[in-house]
Short mmCIF file of C-alpha atoms in Angstrom, two decimals:
data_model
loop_
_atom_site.label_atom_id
_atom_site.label_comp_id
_atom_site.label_asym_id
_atom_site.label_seq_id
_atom_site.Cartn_x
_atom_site.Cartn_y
_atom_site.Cartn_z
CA UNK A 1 375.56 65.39 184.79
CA UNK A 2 377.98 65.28 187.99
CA UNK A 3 378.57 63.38 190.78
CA UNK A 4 376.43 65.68 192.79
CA UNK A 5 373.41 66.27 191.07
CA UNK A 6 371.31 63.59 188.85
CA UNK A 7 371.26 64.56 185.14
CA UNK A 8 367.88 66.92 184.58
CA UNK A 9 367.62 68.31 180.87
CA UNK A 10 367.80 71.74 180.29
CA UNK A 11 367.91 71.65 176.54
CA UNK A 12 365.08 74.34 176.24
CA UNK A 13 364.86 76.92 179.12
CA UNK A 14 361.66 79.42 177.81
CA UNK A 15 361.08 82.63 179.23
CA UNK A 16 357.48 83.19 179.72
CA UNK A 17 355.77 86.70 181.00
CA UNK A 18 353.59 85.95 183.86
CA UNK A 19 351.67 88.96 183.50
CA UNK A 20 350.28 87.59 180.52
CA UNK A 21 347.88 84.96 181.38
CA UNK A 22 347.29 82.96 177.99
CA UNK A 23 351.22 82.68 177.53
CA UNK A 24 351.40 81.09 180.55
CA UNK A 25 348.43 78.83 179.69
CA UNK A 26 350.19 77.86 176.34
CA UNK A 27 353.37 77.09 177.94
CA UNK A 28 351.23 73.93 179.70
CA UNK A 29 351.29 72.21 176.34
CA UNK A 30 354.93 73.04 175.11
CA UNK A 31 357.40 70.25 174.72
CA UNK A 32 359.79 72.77 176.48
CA UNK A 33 362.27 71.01 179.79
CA UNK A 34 361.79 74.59 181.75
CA UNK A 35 360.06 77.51 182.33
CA UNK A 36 360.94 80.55 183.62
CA UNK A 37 357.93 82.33 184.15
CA UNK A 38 359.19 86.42 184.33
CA UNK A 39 358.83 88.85 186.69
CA UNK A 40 361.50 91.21 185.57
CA UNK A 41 362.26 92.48 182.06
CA UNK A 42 358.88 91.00 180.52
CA UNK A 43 357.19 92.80 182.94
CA UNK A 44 355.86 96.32 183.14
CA UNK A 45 356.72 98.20 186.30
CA UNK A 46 352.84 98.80 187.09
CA UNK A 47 352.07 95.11 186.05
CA UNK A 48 354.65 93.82 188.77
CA UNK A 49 352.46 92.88 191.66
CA UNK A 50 349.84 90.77 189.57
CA UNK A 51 352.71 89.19 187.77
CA UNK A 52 354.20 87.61 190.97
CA UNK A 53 350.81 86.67 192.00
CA UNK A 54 350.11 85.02 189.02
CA UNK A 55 353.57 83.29 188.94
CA UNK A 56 352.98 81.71 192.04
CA UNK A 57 349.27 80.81 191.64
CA UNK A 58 351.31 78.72 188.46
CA UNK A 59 353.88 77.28 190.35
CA UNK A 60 350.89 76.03 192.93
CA UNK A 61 348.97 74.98 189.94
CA UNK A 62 350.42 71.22 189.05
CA UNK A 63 349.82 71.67 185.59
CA UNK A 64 353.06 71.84 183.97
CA UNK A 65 353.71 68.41 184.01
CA UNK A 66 357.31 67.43 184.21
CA UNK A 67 358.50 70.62 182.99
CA UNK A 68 361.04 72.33 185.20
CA UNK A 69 359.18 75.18 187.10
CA UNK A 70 361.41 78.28 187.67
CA UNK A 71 360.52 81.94 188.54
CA UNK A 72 363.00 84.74 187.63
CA UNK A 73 362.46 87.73 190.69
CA UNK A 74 363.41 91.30 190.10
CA UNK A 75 366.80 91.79 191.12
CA UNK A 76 368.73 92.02 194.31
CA UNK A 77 368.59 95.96 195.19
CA UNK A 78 365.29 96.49 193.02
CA UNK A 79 362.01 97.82 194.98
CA UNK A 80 360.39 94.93 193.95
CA UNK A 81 363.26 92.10 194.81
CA UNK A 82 362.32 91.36 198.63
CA UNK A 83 358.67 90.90 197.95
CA UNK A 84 359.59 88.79 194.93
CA UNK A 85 362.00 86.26 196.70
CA UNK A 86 359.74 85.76 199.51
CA UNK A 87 356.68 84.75 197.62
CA UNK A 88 358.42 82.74 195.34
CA UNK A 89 359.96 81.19 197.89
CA UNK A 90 356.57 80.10 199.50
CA UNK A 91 355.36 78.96 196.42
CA UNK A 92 358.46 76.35 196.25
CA UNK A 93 359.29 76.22 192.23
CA UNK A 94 362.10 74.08 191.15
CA UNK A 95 363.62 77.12 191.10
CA UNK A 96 364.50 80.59 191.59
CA UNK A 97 366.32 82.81 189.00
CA UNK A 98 367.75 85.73 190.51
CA UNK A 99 368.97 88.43 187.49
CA UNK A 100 372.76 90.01 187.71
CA UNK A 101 374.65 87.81 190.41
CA UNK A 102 377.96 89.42 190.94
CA UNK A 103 379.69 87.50 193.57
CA UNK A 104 379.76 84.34 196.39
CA UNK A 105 378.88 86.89 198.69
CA UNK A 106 375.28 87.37 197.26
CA UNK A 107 374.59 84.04 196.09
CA UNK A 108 374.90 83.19 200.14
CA UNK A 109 372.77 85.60 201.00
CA UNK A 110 370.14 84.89 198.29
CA UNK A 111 370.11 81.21 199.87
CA UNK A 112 369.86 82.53 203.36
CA UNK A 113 367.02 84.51 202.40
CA UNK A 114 365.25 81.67 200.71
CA UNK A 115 366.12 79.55 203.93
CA UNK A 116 363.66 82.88 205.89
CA UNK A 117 361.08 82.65 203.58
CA UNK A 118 360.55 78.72 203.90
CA UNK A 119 361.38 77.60 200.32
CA UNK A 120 361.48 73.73 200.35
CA UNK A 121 364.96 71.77 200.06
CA UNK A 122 364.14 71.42 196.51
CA UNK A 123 363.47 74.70 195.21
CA UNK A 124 367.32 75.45 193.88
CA UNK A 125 369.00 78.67 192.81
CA UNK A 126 369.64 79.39 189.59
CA UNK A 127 372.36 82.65 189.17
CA UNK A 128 372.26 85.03 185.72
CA UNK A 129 375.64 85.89 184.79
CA UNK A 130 375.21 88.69 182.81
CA UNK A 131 378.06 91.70 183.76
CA UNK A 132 382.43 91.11 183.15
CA UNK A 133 382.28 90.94 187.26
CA UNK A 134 380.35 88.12 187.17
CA UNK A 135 382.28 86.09 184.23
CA UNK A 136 385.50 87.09 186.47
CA UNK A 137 383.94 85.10 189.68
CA UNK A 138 381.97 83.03 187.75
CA UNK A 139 383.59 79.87 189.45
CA UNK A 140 383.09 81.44 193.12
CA UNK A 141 379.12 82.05 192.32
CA UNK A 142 378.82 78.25 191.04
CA UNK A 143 380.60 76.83 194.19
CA UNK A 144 379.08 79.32 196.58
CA UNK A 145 376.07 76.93 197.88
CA UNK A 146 375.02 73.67 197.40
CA UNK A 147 371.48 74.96 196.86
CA UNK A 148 372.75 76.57 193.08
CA UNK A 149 372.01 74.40 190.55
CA UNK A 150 372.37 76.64 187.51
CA UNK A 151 374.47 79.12 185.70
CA UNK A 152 372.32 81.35 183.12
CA UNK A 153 373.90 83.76 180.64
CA UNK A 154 372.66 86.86 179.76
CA UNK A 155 373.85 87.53 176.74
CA UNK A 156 372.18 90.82 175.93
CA UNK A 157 373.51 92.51 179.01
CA UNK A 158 376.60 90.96 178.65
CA UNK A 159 377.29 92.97 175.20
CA UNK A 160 375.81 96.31 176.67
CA UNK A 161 378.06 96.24 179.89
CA UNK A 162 380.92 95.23 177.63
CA UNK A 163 380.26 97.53 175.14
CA UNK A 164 380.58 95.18 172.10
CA UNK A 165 378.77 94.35 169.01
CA UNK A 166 376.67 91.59 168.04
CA UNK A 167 377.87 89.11 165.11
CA UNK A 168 377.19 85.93 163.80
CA UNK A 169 379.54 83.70 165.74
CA UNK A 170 379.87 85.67 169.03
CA UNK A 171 383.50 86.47 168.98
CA UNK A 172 382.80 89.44 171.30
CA UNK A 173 381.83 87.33 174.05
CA UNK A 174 383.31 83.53 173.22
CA UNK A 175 385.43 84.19 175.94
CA UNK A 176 382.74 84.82 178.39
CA UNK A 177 380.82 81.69 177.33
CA UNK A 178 383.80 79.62 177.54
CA UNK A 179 384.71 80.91 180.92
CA UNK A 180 381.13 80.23 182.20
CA UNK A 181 381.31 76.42 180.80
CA UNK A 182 384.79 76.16 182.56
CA UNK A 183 383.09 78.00 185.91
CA UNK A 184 379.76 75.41 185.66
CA UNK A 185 381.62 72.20 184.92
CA UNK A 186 383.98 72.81 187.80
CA UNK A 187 381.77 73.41 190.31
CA UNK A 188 379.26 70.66 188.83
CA UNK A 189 376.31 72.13 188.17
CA UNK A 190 374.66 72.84 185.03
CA UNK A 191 374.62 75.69 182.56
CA UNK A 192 372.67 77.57 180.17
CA UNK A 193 373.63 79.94 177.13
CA UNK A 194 371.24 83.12 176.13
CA UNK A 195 369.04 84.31 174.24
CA UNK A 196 368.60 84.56 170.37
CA UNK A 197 366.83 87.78 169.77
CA UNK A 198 365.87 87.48 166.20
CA UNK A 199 362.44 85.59 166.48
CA UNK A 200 362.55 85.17 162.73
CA UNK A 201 366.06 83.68 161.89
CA UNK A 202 365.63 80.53 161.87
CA UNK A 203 369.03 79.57 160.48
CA UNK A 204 370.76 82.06 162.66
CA UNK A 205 369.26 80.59 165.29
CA UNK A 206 370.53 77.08 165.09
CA UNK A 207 373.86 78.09 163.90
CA UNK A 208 374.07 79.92 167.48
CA UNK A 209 372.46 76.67 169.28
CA UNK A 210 374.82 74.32 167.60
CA UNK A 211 377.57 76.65 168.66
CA UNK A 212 376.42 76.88 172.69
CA UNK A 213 376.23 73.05 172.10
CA UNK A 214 379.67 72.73 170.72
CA UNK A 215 380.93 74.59 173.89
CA UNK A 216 379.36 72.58 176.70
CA UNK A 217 376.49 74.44 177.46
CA UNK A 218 373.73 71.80 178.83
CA UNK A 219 370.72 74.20 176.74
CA UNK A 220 369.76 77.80 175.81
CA UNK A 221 367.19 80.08 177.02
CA UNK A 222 364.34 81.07 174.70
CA UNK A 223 362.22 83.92 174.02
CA UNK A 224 359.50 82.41 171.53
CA UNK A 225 358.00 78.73 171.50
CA UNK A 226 358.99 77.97 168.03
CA UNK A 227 362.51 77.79 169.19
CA UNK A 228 361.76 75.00 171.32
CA UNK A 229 361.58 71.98 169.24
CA UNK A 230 364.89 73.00 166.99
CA UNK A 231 366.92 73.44 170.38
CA UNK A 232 365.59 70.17 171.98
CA UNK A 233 367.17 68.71 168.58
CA UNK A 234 370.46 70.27 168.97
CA UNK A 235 371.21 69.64 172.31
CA UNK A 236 370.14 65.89 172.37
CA UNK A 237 372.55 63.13 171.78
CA UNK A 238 371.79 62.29 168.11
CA UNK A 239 370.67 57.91 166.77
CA UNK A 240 374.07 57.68 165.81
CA UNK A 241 376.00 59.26 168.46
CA UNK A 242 373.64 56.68 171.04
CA UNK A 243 374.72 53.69 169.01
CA UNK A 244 378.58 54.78 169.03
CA UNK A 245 378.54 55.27 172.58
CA UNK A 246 376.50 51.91 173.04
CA UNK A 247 379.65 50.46 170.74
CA UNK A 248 382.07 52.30 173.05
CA UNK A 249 381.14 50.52 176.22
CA UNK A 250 380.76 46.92 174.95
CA UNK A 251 384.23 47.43 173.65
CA UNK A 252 385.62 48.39 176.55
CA UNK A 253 384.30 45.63 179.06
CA UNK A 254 385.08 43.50 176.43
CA UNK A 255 388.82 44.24 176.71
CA UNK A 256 387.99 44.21 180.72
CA UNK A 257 386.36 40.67 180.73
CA UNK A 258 389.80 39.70 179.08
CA UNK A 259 392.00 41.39 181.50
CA UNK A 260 392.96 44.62 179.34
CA UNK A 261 392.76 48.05 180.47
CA UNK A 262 392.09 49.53 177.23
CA UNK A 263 390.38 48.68 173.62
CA UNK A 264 390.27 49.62 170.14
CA UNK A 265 387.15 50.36 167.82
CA UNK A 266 386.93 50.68 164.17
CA UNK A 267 390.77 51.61 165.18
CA UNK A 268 390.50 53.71 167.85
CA UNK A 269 391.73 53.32 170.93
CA UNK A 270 389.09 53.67 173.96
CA UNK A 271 390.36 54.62 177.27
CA UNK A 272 387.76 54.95 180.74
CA UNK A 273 387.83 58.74 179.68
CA UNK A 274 385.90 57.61 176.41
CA UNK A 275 383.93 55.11 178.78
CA UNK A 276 382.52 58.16 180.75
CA UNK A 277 381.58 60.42 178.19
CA UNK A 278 379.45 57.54 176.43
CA UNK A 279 377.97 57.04 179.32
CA UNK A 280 377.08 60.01 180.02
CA UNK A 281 375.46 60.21 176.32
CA UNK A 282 373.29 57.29 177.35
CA UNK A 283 372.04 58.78 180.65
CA UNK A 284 371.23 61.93 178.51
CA UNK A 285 369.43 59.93 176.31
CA UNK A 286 367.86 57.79 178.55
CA UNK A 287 367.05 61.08 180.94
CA UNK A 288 365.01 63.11 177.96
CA UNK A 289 363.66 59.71 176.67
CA UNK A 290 362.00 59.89 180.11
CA UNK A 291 360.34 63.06 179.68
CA UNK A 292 357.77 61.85 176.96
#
């Protein structure tokens, strides 16, 4: 949550295909905060064409609900990227994911092409970072336009353009999460870790959520729809951490009522700095309480 933008929850960000018709019927009844319905790497090169189609017809739809609406296009330089943009744009999604942004330079002219093709003030852009250039300038691409609303990692290209190995814990690329977290929170928009590609760990799975959590990252993309309801989990303030934050701000006006900048709690001393992050635990709560 910034200044700028109104907290939206991103805990669970699902890719879906949209060539494939009954996944994107199921993803009408999953408890998931957004969609992005595929038109690149879930997508056969000869499917391509009905896939956009039937992206859009989605998007026109209504029937998602209050899920967050996105459509990932084919990216910038592909034969199919124009085409994509421009109908996507028309259809006016929350959102349009654009694979592989590398710089400033293209996230302005991604905007100024979604300006051409008519998409509506509230259709935002949300920029992969997948390649070491884009980690590097990752800061530059979030403060490029105010149309960006979202960072998204792709953490599978990441290790192939890197050349690195996957492991439990991620120490091959901690430094490019961290650096995207640092990039997101400075320009104020939000910011979403990868993929886990093992459909069947279950336990590696939420080892790898709790660790995007423990970074900053505001969710994490997902490839099947039983990872949705264990991420929601994770990235949600807990009862407890509610009723401490709750505990937090009574102390502290409290202390203001009697003409005291600070307080103490169960010994601790609270400062405005603890102030606004309760807060902002509350509007969290209060923001994905709103969703049911």
């Amino acid at each position: 949550m910034t200044e700028q933008t109104a907290y939206r929850p991103r805990r669970s960000v699902l890719y879906m295909p949209s060539s494939n018709e009954r996944a994107l019927e199921k993803a009408k009844t999953l408890p998931v905060d957004a969609l992005i319905l595929d038109l690149e790497d879930a997508v056969a090169p000869e499917a391509k064409e009905a896939a956009r189609e039937k992206a859009c017809a989605a998007v026109r739809s209504g029937e998602y609900g209050r899920r967050e609406l996105t459509i990932r296009v084919n990216g910038l330089g592909s034969q199919w990227h124009d085409a994509d943009l421009a109908a996507a744009a028309a259809a006016g999604p929350d959102a349009i994911v654009v694979p592989k942004v590398g710089s400033a330079d293209e996230v302005r002219a991604l905007v100024e092409a979604m300006d051409a093709a008519g998409a509506p003030e509230r259709t935002r852009l949300w920029a992969m970072v997948e390649t070491p250039v884009a980690v590097l300038h990752a800061e530059e691409i979030a403060r490029a336009s105010d149309r960006l609303a979202c960072l998204v990692l792709g953490t599978n290209d990441l290790y192939k353009e890197l050349g690195a190995t996957f492991a439990p814990g991620r120490a091959a690329i901690q430094t490019s999460l961290q650096l995207a977290v640092l990039a997101a929170r400075a320009a104020g928009v939000s910011v979403v870790d990868g993929v886990y590609n093992d459909v069947k760990d279950a336990g590696g799975f939420l080892a790898e959520a709790r660790q995007g959590r423990e970074l900053g990252f505001d969710g994490k993309t997902l490839i099947h729809p039983g990872q949705v309801e264990p991420c929601n989990e994770v990235f949600a303030p807990s009862a407890a951490q509610v009723e401490q934050a709750r505990a937090v701000i009574e102390a502290f006006e409290a202390a203001q009522a009697q003409g005291r900048g600070v307080a103490t709690l169960d010994g601790r001393l609270i400062e405005n700095l603890h102030v606004d992050s309760a807060r902002k635990v509350l509007a969290t709560a209060e923001a994905i309480a709103a969703l049911r």
